Amino acid sequence: MITLETTIGGRHFDNCMMNAAGIRCQTNKDLDALVASKAGAYVTKSATPHKRAGNPAPRMHELHLGSINSMGLPNNGLDYYLNYVVEDEQKRPDSTNFLSVAGTSLEDNLAMLHQVQDSNFNGFVELNLSCPNVPGKPQVGYDFDRVNTVLNEVFQFFTKPLGVKLPPYFDLVHFDQIAEILNQYPLTFVNTINSIGNGLVVDPETEKVVIKPKGGFGGIGGISVKPTALANVRGLALRLKPEISIVGTGGILNGQDAFEHILCGASMVQIGTQFGYEGTRVFDRVSQELTEIMAHKGYETIDDFRGKLKTFDD
Ligand code: SIN
């Protein structure tokens, strides 16, 4: 009997697939559709303390191999998402879901996490340290001292399960440095990767960029980021203490992509760009495809192959 169930921080999930923050998770209607889907959990759109319109349009553009976006954190504000997840927990007390927060300052993040700490919310918080799209606000995840300061401040008072969403890293030394910091804290999970920040897509016909914010610079997602995502899942899985689970995000279009993320060490996988294109049916399709791969290989659970990637040195 093949199962796609998974466990993170002692919480059980029937399916190891879910949406990635930002994609079809901004409204109650979006979140209701995720609840009704085959996804094992949902994550809410990254919240700021108050409702935010985000960047001017066009702010997202479909590419042959993915997408470029500079949404700029449009969201309905923390109260909206906190109300949703708390009410959902009252209806479904055995489910665990993810509340994403993305303050544009340390003060905002601390204030939001105090509010979450004081609330009845019992699920996971995903602290987004990697949004590349807020003009004038660099990605915290690239400033290692700042990551350390943020986590140090947060864990002075925050006792609920918390993970961080990281930007992609491109150097093995950076994997070492970020892992050394993360390992000092009681994190439940690390989500890797956010989009590859500040790419540029050019339309040769019009000789123009394809999105308006930041002069056309935006985060790249979709299939073209998969090798970077796998490297980050693998690089962190090899370096983080075992109590910190890995959520793998980036370039998942089908069951094989999910299989590769898990092989590199992911306990849960998030689907972003492709979920945007396909809707909740993507979770049925990718679940079916992953199940078929597992059947072919004789695996019954994702733990049978999670993190067991081979190299030429094995
Ligand atoms: C955005 O709203 O700009 C995307 C959020 C993110 O990349 O973290």
Coordinates of C-alpha atoms and ligand atoms in Angstrom, one line a residue:
M1 CA 0.0 0.0 0.0
I2 CA 1.7 3.2 -1.1
T3 CA 1.2 6.4 0.9
L4 CA 2.4 10.0 0.4
E5 CA 2.0 10.9 4.0
T6 CA 4.7 12.8 5.8
T7 CA 5.6 14.1 9.3
I8 CA 7.1 17.5 10.2
G9 CA 7.8 18.5 13.8
G10 CA 5.7 15.6 15.0
R11 CA 2.6 16.7 12.9
H12 CA 1.1 14.3 10.4
F13 CA 0.2 15.2 6.9
D14 CA -1.8 12.8 4.6
N15 CA 0.0 14.2 1.5
C16 CA 3.5 15.6 1.2
M17 CA 2.3 18.2 -1.4
M18 CA 1.0 21.7 -0.9
N19 CA 0.9 25.1 -2.5
A20 CA 3.8 27.6 -2.3
A21 CA 3.0 30.9 -0.6
G22 CA 1.9 33.6 -3.0
I23 CA 0.1 31.3 -5.5
R24 CA -3.7 31.2 -5.3
C25 CA -3.7 31.6 -1.5
Q26 CA -4.6 35.3 -1.1
T27 CA -8.4 35.1 -0.4
N28 CA -10.6 32.9 1.7
K29 CA -12.0 31.5 -1.6
D30 CA -8.5 30.5 -2.7
L31 CA -7.8 28.9 0.7
D32 CA -11.2 27.0 0.7
A33 CA -10.2 25.5 -2.6
L34 CA -6.9 24.3 -1.1
V35 CA -8.7 22.8 1.9
A36 CA -11.0 20.9 -0.5
S37 CA -8.1 19.7 -2.6
K38 CA -5.7 16.7 -2.3
A39 CA -3.0 19.0 -0.9
G40 CA -1.7 17.8 2.5
A41 CA -1.7 21.4 3.8
Y42 CA -1.9 25.0 2.6
V43 CA 0.2 28.1 3.2
T44 CA -1.4 31.5 3.2
K45 CA -0.2 34.4 1.2
S46 CA 2.7 36.1 3.0
A47 CA 1.1 38.6 5.4
T48 CA 2.2 42.1 6.3
P49 CA 0.7 43.8 9.4
H50 CA -1.9 45.6 7.2
K51 CA -3.5 45.0 3.9
R52 CA -1.2 45.8 1.0
A53 CA -1.9 46.5 -2.6
G54 CA 1.6 45.4 -3.8
N55 CA 3.4 46.6 -6.9
P56 CA 1.8 48.1 -10.1
A57 CA 0.8 45.8 -12.9
P58 CA 1.9 44.1 -15.1
R59 CA 3.7 42.4 -12.2
M60 CA 3.7 38.8 -13.4
H61 CA 4.6 37.3 -16.7
E62 CA 4.4 33.7 -18.0
L63 CA 7.5 32.3 -19.6
H64 CA 8.1 29.2 -21.7
L65 CA 10.0 27.7 -18.7
G66 CA 8.3 29.3 -15.8
S67 CA 7.4 32.8 -14.7
I68 CA 8.8 36.1 -13.6
N69 CA 7.0 38.1 -10.9
S70 CA 7.3 41.2 -8.9
M71 CA 4.1 41.1 -6.9
G72 CA 5.4 43.2 -4.0
L73 CA 3.5 41.3 -1.3
P74 CA -0.1 42.1 -2.1
N75 CA -2.1 40.6 0.7
N76 CA -5.1 41.2 3.0
G77 CA -3.1 41.8 6.2
L78 CA -2.3 39.5 9.1
D79 CA -5.7 39.6 10.8
Y80 CA -7.4 38.2 7.7
Y81 CA -5.1 35.2 7.5
L82 CA -4.9 34.6 11.2
N83 CA -8.7 34.6 11.4
Y84 CA -8.9 32.1 8.6
V85 CA -6.4 29.6 10.0
V86 CA -7.8 29.8 13.5
E87 CA -11.4 29.2 12.3
D88 CA -10.1 26.4 10.1
E89 CA -8.5 24.7 13.1
Q90 CA -11.7 24.9 15.0
K91 CA -13.4 23.1 12.1
R92 CA -10.6 20.6 11.5
P93 CA -8.6 20.3 14.8
D94 CA -6.4 17.5 13.5
S95 CA -5.0 19.5 10.5
T96 CA -1.8 21.5 10.5
N97 CA -1.4 24.4 8.1
F98 CA 1.1 27.1 7.5
L99 CA 0.7 30.9 8.1
S100 CA 3.2 32.9 6.2
V101 CA 4.4 36.2 7.5
A102 CA 6.7 38.7 5.7
G103 CA 7.2 41.9 7.5
T104 CA 9.2 44.5 5.6
S105 CA 11.1 45.3 8.8
L106 CA 12.2 43.5 11.9
E107 CA 9.7 45.5 14.0
D108 CA 6.8 44.3 11.7
N109 CA 7.9 40.7 11.9
L110 CA 8.2 40.8 15.7
A111 CA 4.9 42.5 16.1
M112 CA 3.2 40.0 13.9
L113 CA 4.8 37.0 15.6
H114 CA 3.7 38.4 19.0
Q115 CA 0.2 38.6 17.7
V116 CA 0.4 34.9 16.4
Q117 CA 2.0 33.8 19.7
D118 CA -0.9 35.4 21.7
S119 CA -3.5 33.9 19.3
N120 CA -5.2 30.4 19.4
F121 CA -3.3 29.4 16.2
N122 CA -1.7 26.1 16.7
G123 CA -0.2 25.4 13.2
F124 CA 3.1 26.3 11.6
V125 CA 4.4 29.8 10.9
E126 CA 6.5 30.3 7.8
L127 CA 8.7 33.4 8.3
N128 CA 9.5 34.7 4.8
L129 CA 13.0 36.1 4.8
S130 CA 13.3 36.0 1.1
C131 CA 10.8 38.2 -0.8
P132 CA 12.9 39.9 -3.6
N133 CA 10.1 42.2 -4.7
V134 CA 9.7 45.1 -2.2
P135 CA 11.6 48.1 -3.6
G136 CA 14.3 49.3 -1.3
K137 CA 14.1 46.2 1.0
P138 CA 16.8 43.7 0.4
Q139 CA 16.2 40.0 1.0
V140 CA 17.0 39.3 4.7
G141 CA 18.1 35.8 3.8
Y142 CA 21.2 37.2 2.0
D143 CA 22.4 39.0 5.1
F144 CA 23.5 36.3 7.5
D145 CA 24.1 38.6 10.5
R146 CA 20.6 39.9 10.0
V147 CA 19.1 36.4 9.9
N148 CA 20.8 35.7 13.1
T149 CA 19.5 38.9 14.7
V150 CA 16.0 38.1 13.5
L151 CA 15.9 34.6 14.8
N152 CA 17.6 35.6 18.1
E153 CA 14.9 38.2 18.7
V154 CA 12.0 35.9 17.6
F155 CA 13.0 33.0 19.8
Q156 CA 13.1 35.3 22.8
F157 CA 9.3 34.9 23.0
F158 CA 8.0 32.7 20.2
T159 CA 7.3 29.1 21.3
K160 CA 5.0 27.9 18.5
P161 CA 6.4 25.8 15.5
L162 CA 8.3 28.1 13.2
G163 CA 10.1 27.7 9.9
V164 CA 11.9 30.2 7.6
K165 CA 11.5 30.6 3.8
L166 CA 14.9 31.1 2.3
P167 CA 16.2 32.6 -0.9
P168 CA 18.4 30.3 -3.1
Y169 CA 22.1 30.2 -2.3
F170 CA 24.7 29.7 -5.0
D171 CA 27.9 28.9 -3.1
L172 CA 28.7 25.9 -0.8
V173 CA 30.3 28.3 1.7
H174 CA 27.0 30.1 1.9
F175 CA 25.2 26.8 2.6
D176 CA 27.7 26.3 5.5
Q177 CA 27.2 29.8 6.8
I178 CA 23.4 29.8 6.8
A179 CA 23.2 26.3 8.2
E180 CA 25.5 27.2 11.1
I181 CA 23.1 30.0 12.0
L182 CA 19.9 28.0 11.5
N183 CA 21.2 25.1 13.6
Q184 CA 21.4 27.4 16.6
Y185 CA 17.6 27.8 16.8
P186 CA 14.7 25.5 17.5
L187 CA 13.3 25.8 14.0
T188 CA 10.7 23.2 12.9
F189 CA 11.4 23.5 9.2
V190 CA 13.3 25.4 6.5
N191 CA 11.6 26.1 3.2
T192 CA 13.9 26.3 0.2
I193 CA 13.8 28.0 -2.3
N194 CA 11.9 31.3 -2.9
S195 CA 12.1 32.6 -6.4
I196 CA 15.5 33.4 -7.9
G197 CA 15.4 37.1 -7.2
N198 CA 16.0 39.9 -9.7
G199 CA 16.0 38.1 -13.0
L200 CA 15.3 40.2 -16.1
V201 CA 13.2 39.1 -19.0
V202 CA 13.3 41.0 -22.3
D203 CA 10.7 41.0 -25.1
P204 CA 12.9 41.4 -28.2
E205 CA 9.9 42.5 -30.4
T206 CA 9.0 45.5 -28.2
E207 CA 12.6 45.8 -26.9
K208 CA 11.1 46.2 -23.5
V209 CA 11.0 44.4 -20.1
V210 CA 7.9 42.3 -19.4
I211 CA 6.9 43.5 -16.0
K212 CA 6.6 47.1 -14.7
P213 CA 8.0 47.1 -11.1
K214 CA 11.6 47.7 -10.4
G215 CA 12.4 48.4 -14.0
G216 CA 11.5 44.9 -15.0
F217 CA 13.5 43.0 -12.4
G218 CA 11.6 40.1 -10.8
G219 CA 11.7 36.7 -9.2
I220 CA 12.1 33.7 -11.5
G221 CA 10.1 30.6 -10.7
G222 CA 9.0 27.4 -12.5
I223 CA 10.9 24.6 -14.2
S224 CA 14.0 26.7 -14.9
V225 CA 14.8 27.0 -11.2
K226 CA 14.6 23.3 -10.4
P227 CA 18.4 22.5 -10.4
T228 CA 18.9 25.5 -8.0
A229 CA 16.1 24.3 -5.8
L230 CA 17.4 20.8 -5.7
A231 CA 20.9 22.0 -4.8
N232 CA 19.5 24.1 -1.9
V233 CA 17.3 21.2 -0.6
R234 CA 20.3 18.8 -0.8
G235 CA 22.8 21.4 0.5
L236 CA 20.7 22.2 3.5
A237 CA 19.6 18.6 4.2
L238 CA 23.3 17.7 4.5
R239 CA 24.0 20.5 6.9
L240 CA 20.9 21.1 9.1
K241 CA 20.3 19.2 12.3
P242 CA 17.8 16.4 11.9
E243 CA 15.1 18.2 14.0
I244 CA 14.8 20.8 11.2
S245 CA 12.7 19.4 8.3
I246 CA 13.1 20.6 4.8
V247 CA 10.2 21.8 2.7
G248 CA 11.3 21.7 -1.0
T249 CA 10.0 24.4 -3.4
G250 CA 11.0 25.2 -6.9
G251 CA 10.4 23.8 -10.3
I252 CA 7.9 21.1 -9.4
L253 CA 5.7 20.3 -12.4
N254 CA 5.2 16.6 -12.2
G255 CA 5.7 13.5 -10.1
Q256 CA 9.3 13.1 -11.1
D257 CA 10.2 16.7 -9.9
A258 CA 8.5 15.9 -6.5
F259 CA 10.4 12.6 -6.4
E260 CA 13.7 14.4 -7.0
H261 CA 13.0 17.0 -4.3
I262 CA 12.3 14.2 -1.8
L263 CA 15.4 12.2 -2.8
C264 CA 17.4 15.4 -2.1
G265 CA 15.9 15.5 1.4
A266 CA 12.5 17.3 1.3
S267 CA 9.8 16.1 3.8
M268 CA 7.2 18.2 2.1
V269 CA 7.1 19.8 -1.4
Q270 CA 5.4 23.0 -2.4
I271 CA 4.1 23.7 -5.9
G272 CA 4.1 27.4 -6.9
T273 CA 4.2 28.4 -10.6
Q274 CA 2.6 25.2 -11.9
F275 CA -0.2 25.4 -9.3
G276 CA -0.9 28.9 -10.6
Y277 CA -1.3 27.6 -14.2
E278 CA -3.2 24.4 -13.4
G279 CA -5.2 25.0 -10.2
T280 CA -5.8 22.4 -7.5
R281 CA -6.0 19.5 -10.0
V282 CA -2.2 19.7 -10.0
F283 CA -2.2 18.0 -6.6
D284 CA -4.2 15.0 -7.9
R285 CA -2.0 14.7 -11.0
V286 CA 1.4 15.0 -9.3
S287 CA 0.3 12.7 -6.5
Q288 CA -0.7 10.1 -9.0
E289 CA 2.5 10.5 -10.9
L290 CA 4.6 10.2 -7.7
T291 CA 2.7 7.2 -6.6
E292 CA 3.4 5.5 -10.0
I293 CA 7.1 6.2 -9.7
M294 CA 7.2 4.8 -6.1
A295 CA 5.3 1.7 -7.3
H296 CA 7.7 1.2 -10.1
K297 CA 10.7 1.4 -7.7
G298 CA 9.1 -0.6 -4.9
Y299 CA 8.8 2.2 -2.4
E300 CA 5.8 2.3 -0.1
T301 CA 6.5 5.6 1.8
I302 CA 8.5 8.7 1.1
D303 CA 10.8 7.8 4.0
D304 CA 12.0 4.9 1.9
F305 CA 13.9 7.3 -0.4
R306 CA 13.9 10.7 1.3
G307 CA 17.4 12.1 1.4
K308 CA 18.9 9.0 -0.1
L309 CA 20.3 10.6 -3.2
K310 CA 23.5 8.8 -4.4
T311 CA 26.7 10.5 -5.6
F312 CA 29.7 9.1 -7.4
D313 CA 31.5 9.0 -4.1
D314 CA 29.0 6.5 -2.5
Ligands
SIN1 C1 5.7 38.8 -3.8 O1 4.5 39.1 -3.3 O2 6.3 39.7 -4.4 C2 6.2 37.4 -3.8 C3 6.5 37.0 -2.5 C4 7.8 36.3 -2.3 O3 8.5 36.1 -3.3 O4 8.2 36.0 -1.2

